[in-house]
mmCIF file of C-alpha atoms in Angstrom:
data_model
loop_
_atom_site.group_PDB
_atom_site.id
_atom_site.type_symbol
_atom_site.label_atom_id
_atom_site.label_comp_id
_atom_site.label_asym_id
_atom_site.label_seq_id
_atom_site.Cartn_x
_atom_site.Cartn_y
_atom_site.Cartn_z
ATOM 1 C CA UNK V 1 77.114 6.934 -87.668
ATOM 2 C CA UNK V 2 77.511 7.961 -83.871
ATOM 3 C CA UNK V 3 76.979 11.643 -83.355
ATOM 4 C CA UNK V 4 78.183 13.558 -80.761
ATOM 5 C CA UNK V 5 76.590 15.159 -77.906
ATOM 6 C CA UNK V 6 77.403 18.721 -79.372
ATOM 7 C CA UNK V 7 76.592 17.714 -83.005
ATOM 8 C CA UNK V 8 73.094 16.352 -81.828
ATOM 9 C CA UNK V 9 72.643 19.772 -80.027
ATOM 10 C CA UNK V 10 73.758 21.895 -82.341
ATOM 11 C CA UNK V 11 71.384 20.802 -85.203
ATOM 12 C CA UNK V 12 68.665 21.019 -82.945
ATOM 13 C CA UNK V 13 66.727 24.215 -82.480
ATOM 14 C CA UNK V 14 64.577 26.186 -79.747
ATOM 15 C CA UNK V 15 61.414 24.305 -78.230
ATOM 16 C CA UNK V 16 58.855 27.320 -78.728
ATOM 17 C CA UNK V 17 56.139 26.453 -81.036
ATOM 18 C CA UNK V 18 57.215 23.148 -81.464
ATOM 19 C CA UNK V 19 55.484 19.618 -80.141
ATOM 20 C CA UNK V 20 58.504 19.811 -77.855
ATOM 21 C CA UNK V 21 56.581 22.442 -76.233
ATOM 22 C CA UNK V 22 53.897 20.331 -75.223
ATOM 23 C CA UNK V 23 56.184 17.729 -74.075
ATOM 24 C CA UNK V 24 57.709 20.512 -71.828
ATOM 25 C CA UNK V 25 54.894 21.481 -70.825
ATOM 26 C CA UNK V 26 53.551 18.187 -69.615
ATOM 27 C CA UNK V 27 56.605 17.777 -67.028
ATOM 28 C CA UNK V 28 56.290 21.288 -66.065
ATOM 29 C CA UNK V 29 59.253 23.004 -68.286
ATOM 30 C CA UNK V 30 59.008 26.154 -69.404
ATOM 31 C CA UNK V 31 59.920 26.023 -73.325
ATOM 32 C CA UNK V 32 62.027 28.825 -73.014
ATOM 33 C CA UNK V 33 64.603 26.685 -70.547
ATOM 34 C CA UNK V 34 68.091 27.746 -71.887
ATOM 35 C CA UNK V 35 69.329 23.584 -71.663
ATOM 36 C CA UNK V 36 66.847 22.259 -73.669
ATOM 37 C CA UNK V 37 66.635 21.934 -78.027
ATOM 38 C CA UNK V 38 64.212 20.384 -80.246
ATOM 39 C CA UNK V 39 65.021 18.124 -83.215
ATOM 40 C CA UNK V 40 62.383 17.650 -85.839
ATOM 41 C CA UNK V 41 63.515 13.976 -87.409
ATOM 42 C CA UNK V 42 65.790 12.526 -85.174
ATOM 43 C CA UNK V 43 67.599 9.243 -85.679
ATOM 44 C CA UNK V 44 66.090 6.670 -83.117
ATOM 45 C CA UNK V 45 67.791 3.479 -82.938
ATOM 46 C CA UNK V 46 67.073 0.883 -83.852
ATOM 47 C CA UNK V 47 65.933 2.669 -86.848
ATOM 48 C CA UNK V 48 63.970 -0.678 -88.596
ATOM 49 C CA UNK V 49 61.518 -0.427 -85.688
ATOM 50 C CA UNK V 50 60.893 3.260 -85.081
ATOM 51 C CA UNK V 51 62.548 5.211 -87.972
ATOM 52 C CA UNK V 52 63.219 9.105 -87.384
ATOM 53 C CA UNK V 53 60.822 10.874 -84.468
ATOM 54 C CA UNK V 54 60.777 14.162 -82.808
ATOM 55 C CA UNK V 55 63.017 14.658 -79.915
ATOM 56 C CA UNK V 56 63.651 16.984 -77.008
ATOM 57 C CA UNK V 57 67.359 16.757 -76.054
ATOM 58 C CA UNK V 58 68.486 18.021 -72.675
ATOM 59 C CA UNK V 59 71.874 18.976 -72.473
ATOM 60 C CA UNK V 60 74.142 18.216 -69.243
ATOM 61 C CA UNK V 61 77.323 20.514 -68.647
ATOM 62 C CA UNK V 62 80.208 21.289 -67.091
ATOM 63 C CA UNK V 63 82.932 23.776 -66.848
ATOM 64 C CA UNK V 64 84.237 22.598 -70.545
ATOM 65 C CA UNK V 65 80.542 23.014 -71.886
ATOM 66 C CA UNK V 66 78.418 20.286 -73.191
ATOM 67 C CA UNK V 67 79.525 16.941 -72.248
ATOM 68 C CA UNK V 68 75.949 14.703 -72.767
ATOM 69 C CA UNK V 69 72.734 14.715 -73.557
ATOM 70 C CA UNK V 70 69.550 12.971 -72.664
ATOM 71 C CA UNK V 71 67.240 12.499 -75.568
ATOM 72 C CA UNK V 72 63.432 11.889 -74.899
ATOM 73 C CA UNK V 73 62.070 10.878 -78.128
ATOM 74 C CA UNK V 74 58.538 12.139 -78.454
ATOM 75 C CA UNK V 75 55.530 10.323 -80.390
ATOM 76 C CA UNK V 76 54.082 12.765 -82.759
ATOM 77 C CA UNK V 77 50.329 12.050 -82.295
ATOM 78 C CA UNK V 78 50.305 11.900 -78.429
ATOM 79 C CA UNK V 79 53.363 14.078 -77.842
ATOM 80 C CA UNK V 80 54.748 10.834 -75.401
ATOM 81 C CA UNK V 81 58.093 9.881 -74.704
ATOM 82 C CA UNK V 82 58.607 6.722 -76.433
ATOM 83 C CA UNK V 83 62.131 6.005 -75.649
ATOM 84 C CA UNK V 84 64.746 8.224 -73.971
ATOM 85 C CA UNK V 85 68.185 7.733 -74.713
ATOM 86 C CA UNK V 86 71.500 8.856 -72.953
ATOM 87 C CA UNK V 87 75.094 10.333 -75.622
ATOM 88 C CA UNK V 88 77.821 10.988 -73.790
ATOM 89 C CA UNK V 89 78.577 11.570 -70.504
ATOM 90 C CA UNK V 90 75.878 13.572 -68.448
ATOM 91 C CA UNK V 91 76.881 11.871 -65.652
ATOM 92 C CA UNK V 92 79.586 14.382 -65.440
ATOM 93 C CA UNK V 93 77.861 16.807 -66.177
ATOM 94 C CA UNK V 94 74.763 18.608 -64.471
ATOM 95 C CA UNK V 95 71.301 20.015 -66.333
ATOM 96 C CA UNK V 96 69.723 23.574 -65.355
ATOM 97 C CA UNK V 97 66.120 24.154 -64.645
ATOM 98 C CA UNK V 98 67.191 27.829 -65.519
ATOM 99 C CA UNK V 99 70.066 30.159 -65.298
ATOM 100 C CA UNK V 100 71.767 31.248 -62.850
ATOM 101 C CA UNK V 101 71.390 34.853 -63.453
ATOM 102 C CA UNK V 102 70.402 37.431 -61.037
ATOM 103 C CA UNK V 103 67.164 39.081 -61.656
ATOM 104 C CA UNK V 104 63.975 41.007 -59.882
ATOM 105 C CA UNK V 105 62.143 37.824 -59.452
ATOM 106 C CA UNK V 106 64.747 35.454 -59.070
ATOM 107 C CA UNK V 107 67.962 36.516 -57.466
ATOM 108 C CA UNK V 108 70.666 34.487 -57.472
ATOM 109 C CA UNK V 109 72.102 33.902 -54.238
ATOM 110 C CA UNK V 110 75.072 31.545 -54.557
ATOM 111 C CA UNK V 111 72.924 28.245 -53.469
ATOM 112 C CA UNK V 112 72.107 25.095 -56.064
ATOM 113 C CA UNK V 113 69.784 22.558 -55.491
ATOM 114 C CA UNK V 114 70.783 19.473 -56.317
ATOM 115 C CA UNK V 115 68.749 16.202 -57.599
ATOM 116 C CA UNK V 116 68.644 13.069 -59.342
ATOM 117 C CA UNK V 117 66.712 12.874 -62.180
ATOM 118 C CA UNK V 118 65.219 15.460 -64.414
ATOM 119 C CA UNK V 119 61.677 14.790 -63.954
ATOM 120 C CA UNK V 120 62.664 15.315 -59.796
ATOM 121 C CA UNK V 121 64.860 18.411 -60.562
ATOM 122 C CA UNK V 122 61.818 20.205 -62.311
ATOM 123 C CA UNK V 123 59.311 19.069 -59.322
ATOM 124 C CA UNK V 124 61.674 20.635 -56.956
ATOM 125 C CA UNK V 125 62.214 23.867 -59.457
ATOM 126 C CA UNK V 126 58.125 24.543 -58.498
ATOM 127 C CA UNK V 127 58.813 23.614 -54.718
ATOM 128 C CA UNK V 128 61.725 25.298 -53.821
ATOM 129 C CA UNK V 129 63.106 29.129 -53.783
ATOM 130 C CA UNK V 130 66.099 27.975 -55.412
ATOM 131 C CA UNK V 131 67.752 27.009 -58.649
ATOM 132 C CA UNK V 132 67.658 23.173 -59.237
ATOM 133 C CA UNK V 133 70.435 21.302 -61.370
ATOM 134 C CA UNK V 134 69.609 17.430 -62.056
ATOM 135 C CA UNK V 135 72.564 14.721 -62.092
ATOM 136 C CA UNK V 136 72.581 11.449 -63.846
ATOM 137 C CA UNK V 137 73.373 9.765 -60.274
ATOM 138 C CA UNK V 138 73.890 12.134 -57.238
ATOM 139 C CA UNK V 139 76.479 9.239 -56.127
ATOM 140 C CA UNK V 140 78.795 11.343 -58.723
ATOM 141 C CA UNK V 141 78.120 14.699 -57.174
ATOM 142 C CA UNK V 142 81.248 14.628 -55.182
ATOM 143 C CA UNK V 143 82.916 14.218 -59.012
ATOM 144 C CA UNK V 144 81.662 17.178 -59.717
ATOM 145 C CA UNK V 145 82.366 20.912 -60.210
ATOM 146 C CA UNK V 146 79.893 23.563 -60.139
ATOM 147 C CA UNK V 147 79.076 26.899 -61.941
ATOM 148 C CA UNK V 148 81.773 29.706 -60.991
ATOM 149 C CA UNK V 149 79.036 31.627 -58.150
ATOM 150 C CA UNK V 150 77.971 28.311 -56.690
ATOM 151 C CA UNK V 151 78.899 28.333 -52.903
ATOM 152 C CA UNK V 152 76.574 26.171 -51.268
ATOM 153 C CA UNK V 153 74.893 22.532 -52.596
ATOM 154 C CA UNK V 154 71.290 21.588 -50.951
ATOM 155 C CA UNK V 155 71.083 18.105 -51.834
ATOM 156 C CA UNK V 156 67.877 16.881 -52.425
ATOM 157 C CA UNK V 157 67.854 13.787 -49.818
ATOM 158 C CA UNK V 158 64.485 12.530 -50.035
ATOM 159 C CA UNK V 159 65.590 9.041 -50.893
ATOM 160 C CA UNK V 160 69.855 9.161 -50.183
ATOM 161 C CA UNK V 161 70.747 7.655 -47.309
ATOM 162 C CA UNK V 162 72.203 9.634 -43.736
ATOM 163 C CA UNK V 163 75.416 8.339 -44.985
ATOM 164 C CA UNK V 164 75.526 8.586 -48.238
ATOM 165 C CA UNK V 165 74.790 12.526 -47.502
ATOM 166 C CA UNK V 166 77.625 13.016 -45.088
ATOM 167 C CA UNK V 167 79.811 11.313 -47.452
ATOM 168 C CA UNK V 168 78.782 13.856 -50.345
ATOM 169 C CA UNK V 169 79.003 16.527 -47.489
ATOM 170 C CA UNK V 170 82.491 15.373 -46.320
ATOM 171 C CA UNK V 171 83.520 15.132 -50.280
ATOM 172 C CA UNK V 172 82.190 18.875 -51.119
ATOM 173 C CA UNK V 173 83.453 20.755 -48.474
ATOM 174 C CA UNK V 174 87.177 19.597 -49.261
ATOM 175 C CA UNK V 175 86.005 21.607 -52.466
ATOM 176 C CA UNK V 176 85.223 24.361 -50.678
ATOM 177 C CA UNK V 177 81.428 24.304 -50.948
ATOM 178 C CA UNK V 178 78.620 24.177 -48.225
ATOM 179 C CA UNK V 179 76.524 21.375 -48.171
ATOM 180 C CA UNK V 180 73.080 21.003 -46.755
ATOM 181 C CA UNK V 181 70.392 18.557 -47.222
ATOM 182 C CA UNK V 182 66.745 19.935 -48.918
ATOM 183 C CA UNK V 183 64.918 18.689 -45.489
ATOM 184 C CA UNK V 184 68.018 21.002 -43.471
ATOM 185 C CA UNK V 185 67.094 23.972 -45.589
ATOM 186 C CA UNK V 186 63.640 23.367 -45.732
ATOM 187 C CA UNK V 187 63.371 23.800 -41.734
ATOM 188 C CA UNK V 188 65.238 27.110 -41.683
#
């Protein structure tokens, strides 16, 4: 049976205290992240060769709420990723290093940065001064739509082309949204 991205998320539960934790905490994730669950026995396909493992499932949305899911499947001695698999359709979807809620130490200012790739989104969430969202493929960014606040994208461009940025640039802004690369806002 195929489950779907919500099921899969919904039977999974918070990461603290689990050996998703440690997993987290080896790419630099704080276990309290809001977008990511942990699933005790999860099915792994094919199940003949791996049977059920532990999984931390990352969960990609958009304005209708969970769309897909990435779903790293841990090995319980070593607390590796042995296989990660994608349900649904994250690519339409974008995950959040954290909230975008104002507070003391974080205010929210109405800019996202945006990057391919979780494990690149949560480097940049320790480099930056901004909130980070990862996409499946930042060649569907211009596909996208972005949390109500949102007002400005600063795409990460360390390895997207001049025009491939002008073309997301050209894309967004018919949407209403600023768009500046990570090297233009890293030289303000």
């Amino acid at each position: 049976m195929i489950r779907s991205a919500e099921d899969i998320w919904n039977s999974s539960t918070t990461v603290r205290g689990t050996l998703g934790a440690e997993y987290l905490d080896a790419l630099g994730v704080p276990e309290e992240c809001e977008a990511v669950r942990f699933s005790l026995r999860a099915e792994n396909s094919p199940a003949e060769t791996m049977g059920l493992l532990p999984s931390v499932v990352f969960a990609f949305q958009n304005s209708a709420g969970i769309i897909g899911l990435t779903q790293h499947f841990i090995d319980p001695d070593t607390s590796d990723r042995v296989r990660r698999v994608v349900i649904g359709t994250p690519e339409k979807g974008i995950w959040l290093a954290r909230p975008l809620t104002h507070s003391d130490d974080f205010p929210f200012l109405g800019k996202l940065c945006i990057a391919e790739g979780l494990e690149r989104t949560i480097e940049l969430t320790h480099k930056v001064d901004l909130p980070c969202a990862a996409v499946i493929s930042q060649n569907g960014v211009s596909c996208l739509t972005f949390p109500q606040g949102v007002s400005e994208l600063v795409i990460d461009d360390a390895q997207l082309s001049p025009e491939r940025l002008e073309a997301i640039r050209s894309a967004m802004q018919s949407k209403a949204y600023l768009v500046s690369s990570l090297q233009e806002a890293s030289s303000e």
